[in-house]
PDB file of C-alpha atoms in Angstrom:
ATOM      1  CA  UNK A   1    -120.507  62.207 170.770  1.00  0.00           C
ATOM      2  CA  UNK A   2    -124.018  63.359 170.032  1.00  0.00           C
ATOM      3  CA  UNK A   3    -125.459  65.125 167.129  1.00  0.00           C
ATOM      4  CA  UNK A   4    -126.949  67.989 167.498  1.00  0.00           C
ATOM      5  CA  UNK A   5    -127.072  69.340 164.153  1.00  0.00           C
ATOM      6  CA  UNK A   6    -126.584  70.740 160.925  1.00  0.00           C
ATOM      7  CA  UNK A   7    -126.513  74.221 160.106  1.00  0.00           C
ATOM      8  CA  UNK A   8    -125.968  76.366 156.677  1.00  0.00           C
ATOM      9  CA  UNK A   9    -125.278  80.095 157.087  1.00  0.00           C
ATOM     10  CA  UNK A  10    -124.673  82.671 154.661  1.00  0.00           C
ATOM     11  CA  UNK A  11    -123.355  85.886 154.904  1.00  0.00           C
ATOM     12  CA  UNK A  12    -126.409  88.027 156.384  1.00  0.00           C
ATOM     13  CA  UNK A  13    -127.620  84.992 158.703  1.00  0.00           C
ATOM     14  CA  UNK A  14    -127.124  85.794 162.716  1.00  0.00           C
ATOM     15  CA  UNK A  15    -127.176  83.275 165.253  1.00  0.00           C
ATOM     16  CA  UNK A  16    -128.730  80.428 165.010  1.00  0.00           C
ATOM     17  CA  UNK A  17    -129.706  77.804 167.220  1.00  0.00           C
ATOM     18  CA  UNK A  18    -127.762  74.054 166.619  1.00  0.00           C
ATOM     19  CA  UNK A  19    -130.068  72.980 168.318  1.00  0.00           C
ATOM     20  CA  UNK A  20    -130.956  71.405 172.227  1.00  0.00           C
ATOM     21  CA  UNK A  21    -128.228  70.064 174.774  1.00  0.00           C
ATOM     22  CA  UNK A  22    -128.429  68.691 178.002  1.00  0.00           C
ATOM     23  CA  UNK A  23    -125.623  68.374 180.602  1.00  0.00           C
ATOM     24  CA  UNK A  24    -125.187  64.799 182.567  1.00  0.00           C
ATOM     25  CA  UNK A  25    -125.964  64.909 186.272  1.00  0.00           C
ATOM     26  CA  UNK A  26    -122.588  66.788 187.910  1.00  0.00           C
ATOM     27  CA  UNK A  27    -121.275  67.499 184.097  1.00  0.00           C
ATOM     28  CA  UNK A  28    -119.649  71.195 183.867  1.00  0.00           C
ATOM     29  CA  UNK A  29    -118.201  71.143 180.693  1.00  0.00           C
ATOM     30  CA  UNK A  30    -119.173  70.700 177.314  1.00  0.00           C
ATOM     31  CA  UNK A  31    -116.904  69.252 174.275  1.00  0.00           C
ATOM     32  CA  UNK A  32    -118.038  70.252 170.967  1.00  0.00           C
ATOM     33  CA  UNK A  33    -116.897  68.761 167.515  1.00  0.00           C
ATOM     34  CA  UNK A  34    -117.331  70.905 164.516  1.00  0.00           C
ATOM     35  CA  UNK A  35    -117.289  69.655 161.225  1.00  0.00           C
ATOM     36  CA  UNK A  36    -117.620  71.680 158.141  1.00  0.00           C
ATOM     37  CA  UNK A  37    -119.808  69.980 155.688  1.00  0.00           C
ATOM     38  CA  UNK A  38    -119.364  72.380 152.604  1.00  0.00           C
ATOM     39  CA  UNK A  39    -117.280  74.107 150.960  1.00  0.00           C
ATOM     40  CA  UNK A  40    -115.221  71.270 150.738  1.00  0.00           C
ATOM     41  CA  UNK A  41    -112.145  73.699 150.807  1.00  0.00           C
ATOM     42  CA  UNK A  42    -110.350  75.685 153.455  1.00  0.00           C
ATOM     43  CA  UNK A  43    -113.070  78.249 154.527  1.00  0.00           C
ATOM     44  CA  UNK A  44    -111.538  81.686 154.319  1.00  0.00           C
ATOM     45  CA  UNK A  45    -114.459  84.421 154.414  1.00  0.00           C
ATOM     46  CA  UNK A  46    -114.532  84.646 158.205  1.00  0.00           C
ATOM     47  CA  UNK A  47    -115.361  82.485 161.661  1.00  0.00           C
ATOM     48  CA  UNK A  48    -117.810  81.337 164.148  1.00  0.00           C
ATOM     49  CA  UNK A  49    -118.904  81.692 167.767  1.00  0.00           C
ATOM     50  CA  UNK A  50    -120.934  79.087 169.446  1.00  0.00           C
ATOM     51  CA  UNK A  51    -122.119  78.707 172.751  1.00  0.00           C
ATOM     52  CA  UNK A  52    -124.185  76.551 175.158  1.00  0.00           C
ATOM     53  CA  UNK A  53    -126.908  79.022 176.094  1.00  0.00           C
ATOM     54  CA  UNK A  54    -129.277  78.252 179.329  1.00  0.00           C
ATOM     55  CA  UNK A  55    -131.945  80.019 180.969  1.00  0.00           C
ATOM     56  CA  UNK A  56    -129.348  81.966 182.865  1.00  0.00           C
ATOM     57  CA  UNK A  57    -127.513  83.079 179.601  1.00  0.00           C
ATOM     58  CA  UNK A  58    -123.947  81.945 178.119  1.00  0.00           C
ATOM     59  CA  UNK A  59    -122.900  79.910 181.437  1.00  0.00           C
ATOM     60  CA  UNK A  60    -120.244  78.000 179.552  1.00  0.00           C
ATOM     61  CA  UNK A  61    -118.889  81.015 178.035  1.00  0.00           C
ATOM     62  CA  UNK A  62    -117.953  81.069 173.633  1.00  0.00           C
ATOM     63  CA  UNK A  63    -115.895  79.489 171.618  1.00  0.00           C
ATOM     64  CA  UNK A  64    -114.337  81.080 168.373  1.00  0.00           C
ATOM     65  CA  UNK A  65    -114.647  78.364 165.780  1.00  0.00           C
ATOM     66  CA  UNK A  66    -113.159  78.468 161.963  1.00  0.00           C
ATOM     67  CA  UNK A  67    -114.375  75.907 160.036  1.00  0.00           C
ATOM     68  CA  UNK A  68    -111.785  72.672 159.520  1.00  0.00           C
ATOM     69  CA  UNK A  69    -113.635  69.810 156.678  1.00  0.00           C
ATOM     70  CA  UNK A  70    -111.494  67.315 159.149  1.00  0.00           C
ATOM     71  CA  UNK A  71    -113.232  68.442 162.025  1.00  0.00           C
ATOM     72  CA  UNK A  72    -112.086  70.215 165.770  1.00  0.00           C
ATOM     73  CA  UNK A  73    -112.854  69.288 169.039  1.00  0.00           C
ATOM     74  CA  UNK A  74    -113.532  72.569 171.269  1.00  0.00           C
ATOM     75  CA  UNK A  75    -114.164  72.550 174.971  1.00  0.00           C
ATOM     76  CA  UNK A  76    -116.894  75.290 176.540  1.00  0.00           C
ATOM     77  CA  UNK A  77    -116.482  75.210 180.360  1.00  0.00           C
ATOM     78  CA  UNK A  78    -115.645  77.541 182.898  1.00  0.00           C
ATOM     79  CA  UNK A  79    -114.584  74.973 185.971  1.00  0.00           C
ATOM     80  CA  UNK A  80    -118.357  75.284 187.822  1.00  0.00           C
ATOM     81  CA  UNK A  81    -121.398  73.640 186.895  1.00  0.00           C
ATOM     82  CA  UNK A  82    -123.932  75.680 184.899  1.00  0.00           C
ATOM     83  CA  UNK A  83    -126.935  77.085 187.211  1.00  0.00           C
ATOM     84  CA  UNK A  84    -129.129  74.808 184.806  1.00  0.00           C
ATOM     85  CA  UNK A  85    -128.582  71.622 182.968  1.00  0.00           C
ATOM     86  CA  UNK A  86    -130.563  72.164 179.995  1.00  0.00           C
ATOM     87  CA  UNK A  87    -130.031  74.567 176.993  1.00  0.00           C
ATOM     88  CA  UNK A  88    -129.330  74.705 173.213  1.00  0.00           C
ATOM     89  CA  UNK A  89    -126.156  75.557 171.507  1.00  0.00           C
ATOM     90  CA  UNK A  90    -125.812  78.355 169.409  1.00  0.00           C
ATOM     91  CA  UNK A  91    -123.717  79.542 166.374  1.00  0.00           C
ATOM     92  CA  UNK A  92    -123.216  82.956 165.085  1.00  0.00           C
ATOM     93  CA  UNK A  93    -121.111  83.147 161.729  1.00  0.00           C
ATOM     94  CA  UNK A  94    -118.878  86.625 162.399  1.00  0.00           C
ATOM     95  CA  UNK A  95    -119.665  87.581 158.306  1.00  0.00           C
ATOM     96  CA  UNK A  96    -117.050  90.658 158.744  1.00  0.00           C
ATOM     97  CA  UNK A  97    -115.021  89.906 155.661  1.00  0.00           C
ATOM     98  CA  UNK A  98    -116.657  91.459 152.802  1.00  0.00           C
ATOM     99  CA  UNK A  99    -115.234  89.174 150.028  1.00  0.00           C
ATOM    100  CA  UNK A 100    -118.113  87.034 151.280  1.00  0.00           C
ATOM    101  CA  UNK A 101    -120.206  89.525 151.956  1.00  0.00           C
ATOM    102  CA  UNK A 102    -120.192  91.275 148.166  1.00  0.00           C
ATOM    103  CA  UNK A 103    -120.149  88.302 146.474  1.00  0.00           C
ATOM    104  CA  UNK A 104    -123.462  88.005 143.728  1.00  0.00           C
ATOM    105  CA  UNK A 105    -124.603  84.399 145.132  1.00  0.00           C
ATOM    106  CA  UNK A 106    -122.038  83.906 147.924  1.00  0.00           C
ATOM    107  CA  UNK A 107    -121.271  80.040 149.124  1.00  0.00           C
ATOM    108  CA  UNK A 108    -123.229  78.866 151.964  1.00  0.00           C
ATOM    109  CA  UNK A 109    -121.309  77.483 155.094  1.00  0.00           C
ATOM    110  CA  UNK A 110    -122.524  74.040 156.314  1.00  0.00           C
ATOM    111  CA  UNK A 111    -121.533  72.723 159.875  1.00  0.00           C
ATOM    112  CA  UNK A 112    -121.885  69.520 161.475  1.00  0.00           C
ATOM    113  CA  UNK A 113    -122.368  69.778 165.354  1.00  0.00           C
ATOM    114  CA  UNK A 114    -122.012  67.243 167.953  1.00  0.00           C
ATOM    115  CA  UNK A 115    -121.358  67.537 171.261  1.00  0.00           C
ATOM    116  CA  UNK A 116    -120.806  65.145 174.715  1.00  0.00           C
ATOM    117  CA  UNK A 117    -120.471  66.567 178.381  1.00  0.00           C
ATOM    118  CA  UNK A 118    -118.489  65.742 181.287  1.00  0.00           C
ATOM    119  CA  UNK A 119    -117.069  66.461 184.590  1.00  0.00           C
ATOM    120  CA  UNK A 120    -114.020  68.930 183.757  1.00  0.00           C
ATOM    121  CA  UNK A 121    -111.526  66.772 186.735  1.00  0.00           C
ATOM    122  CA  UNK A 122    -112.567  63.702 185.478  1.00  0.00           C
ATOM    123  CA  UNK A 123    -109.997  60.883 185.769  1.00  0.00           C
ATOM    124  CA  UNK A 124    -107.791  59.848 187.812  1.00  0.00           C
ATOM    125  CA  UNK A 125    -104.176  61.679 188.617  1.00  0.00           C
ATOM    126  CA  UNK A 126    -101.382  58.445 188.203  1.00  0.00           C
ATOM    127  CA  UNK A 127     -99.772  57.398 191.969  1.00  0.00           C
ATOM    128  CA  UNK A 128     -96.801  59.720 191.898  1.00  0.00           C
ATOM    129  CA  UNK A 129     -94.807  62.186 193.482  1.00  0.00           C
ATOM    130  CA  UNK A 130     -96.549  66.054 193.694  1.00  0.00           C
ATOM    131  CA  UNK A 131     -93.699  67.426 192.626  1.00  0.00           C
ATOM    132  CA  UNK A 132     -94.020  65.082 189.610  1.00  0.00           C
ATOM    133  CA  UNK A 133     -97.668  65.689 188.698  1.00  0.00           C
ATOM    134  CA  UNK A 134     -97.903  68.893 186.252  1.00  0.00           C
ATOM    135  CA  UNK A 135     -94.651  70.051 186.685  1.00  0.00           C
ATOM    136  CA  UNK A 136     -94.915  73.392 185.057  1.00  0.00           C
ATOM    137  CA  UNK A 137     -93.603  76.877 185.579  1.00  0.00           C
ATOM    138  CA  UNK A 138     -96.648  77.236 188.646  1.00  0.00           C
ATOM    139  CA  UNK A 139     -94.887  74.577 190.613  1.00  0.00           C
ATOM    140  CA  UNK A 140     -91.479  75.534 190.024  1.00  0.00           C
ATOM    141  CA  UNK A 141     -92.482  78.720 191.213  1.00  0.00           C
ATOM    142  CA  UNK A 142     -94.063  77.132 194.514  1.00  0.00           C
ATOM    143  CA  UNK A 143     -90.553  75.999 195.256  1.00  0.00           C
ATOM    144  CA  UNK A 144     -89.084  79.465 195.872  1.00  0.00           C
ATOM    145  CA  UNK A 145     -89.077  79.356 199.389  1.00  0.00           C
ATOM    146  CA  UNK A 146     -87.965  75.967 199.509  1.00  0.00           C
ATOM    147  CA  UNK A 147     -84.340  76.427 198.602  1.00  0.00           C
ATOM    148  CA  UNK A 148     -84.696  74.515 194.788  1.00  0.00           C
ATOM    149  CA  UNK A 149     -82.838  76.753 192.195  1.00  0.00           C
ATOM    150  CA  UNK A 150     -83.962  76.219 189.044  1.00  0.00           C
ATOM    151  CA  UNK A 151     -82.918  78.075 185.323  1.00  0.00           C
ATOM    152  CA  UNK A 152     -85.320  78.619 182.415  1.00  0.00           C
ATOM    153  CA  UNK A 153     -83.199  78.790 179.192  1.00  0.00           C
ATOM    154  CA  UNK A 154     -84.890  78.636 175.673  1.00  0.00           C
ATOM    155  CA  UNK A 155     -87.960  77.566 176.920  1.00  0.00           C
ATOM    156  CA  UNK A 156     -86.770  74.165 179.123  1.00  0.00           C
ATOM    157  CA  UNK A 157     -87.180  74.809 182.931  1.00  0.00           C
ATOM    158  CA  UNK A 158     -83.865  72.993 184.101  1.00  0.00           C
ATOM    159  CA  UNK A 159     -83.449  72.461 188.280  1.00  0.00           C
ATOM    160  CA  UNK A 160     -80.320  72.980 189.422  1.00  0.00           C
ATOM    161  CA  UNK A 161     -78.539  70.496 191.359  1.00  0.00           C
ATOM    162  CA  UNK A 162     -75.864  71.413 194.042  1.00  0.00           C
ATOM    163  CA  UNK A 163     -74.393  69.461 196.340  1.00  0.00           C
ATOM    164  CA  UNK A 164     -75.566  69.339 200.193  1.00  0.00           C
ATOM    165  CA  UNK A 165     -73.637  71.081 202.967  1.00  0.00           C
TER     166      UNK A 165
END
């Protein structure tokens, strides 16, 4: 990953810009890993948004980050390519909680930024069966017509077997 920077915020601070970000050739997603520099404790006053903002606005839509001193990956993407490649990513501390608000000389929140992109159906899908490949509650539900009976009990999606006639 990149670095793109270091921010501090306080409580009356609004957005502020991590700073710039470009987008690899075909890249339509952006993976973003937040690190909170200071307080070295669990950060409870309030939370972040951040964005990758273009010329054409918020493309990649906003994440809603809380600050971790082990650090978070977070994804922005929508499944399309931004209209342009090049922006700057944004954070706005959400400084609704008035504990940190009212306090006299109120700690400041420090967050380390980095960020790679990439191409959001990237890799390769193993050489298996479809019915094998993400076999979720979507593709059990694509078998309807297709005479497969299948139970969900406690969560487990269980096919049920019957003998052929």
């Amino acid at each position: 990953m990149k670095e793109v920077g270091t921010i501090s915020l306080g409580p009356t601070d609004l957005a502020v810009e991590v700073g710039s970000f470009s987008l690899g050739s075909e890249d339509d997603t952006i993976f973003i890993e937040v690190q909170q520099m200071s307080p070295d404790q669990v950060w409870n006053y309030s939370y972040g948004l951040l964005w990758w903002e273009s010329a054409f606005g918020r493309e990649l839509g906003t994440e809603k980050i809380y600050g971790h001193t082990s650090g978070e990956v977070f994804k922005l993407g929508i499944g399309r390519a931004p209209r342009s490649a090049s922006g700057r990513i944004m954070f706005a501390a959400r400084s609704y909680n008035r504990s940190w608000i009212s306090i006299s000389d109120p700690p400041k929140w420090t967050l380390s930024i980095s960020a790679e992109s990439a191409k959001s159906n990237s890799g390769s899908v193993p050489d298996v069966p479809s019915f094998g490949v993400r076999a979720t509650l979507g593709v059990f539900a694509d078998l309807v017509g297709a005479g497969v009976s299948y139970a969900i009990t406690e969560g487990t999606a269980r096919i049920l077997l019957s003998p052929f006639k």
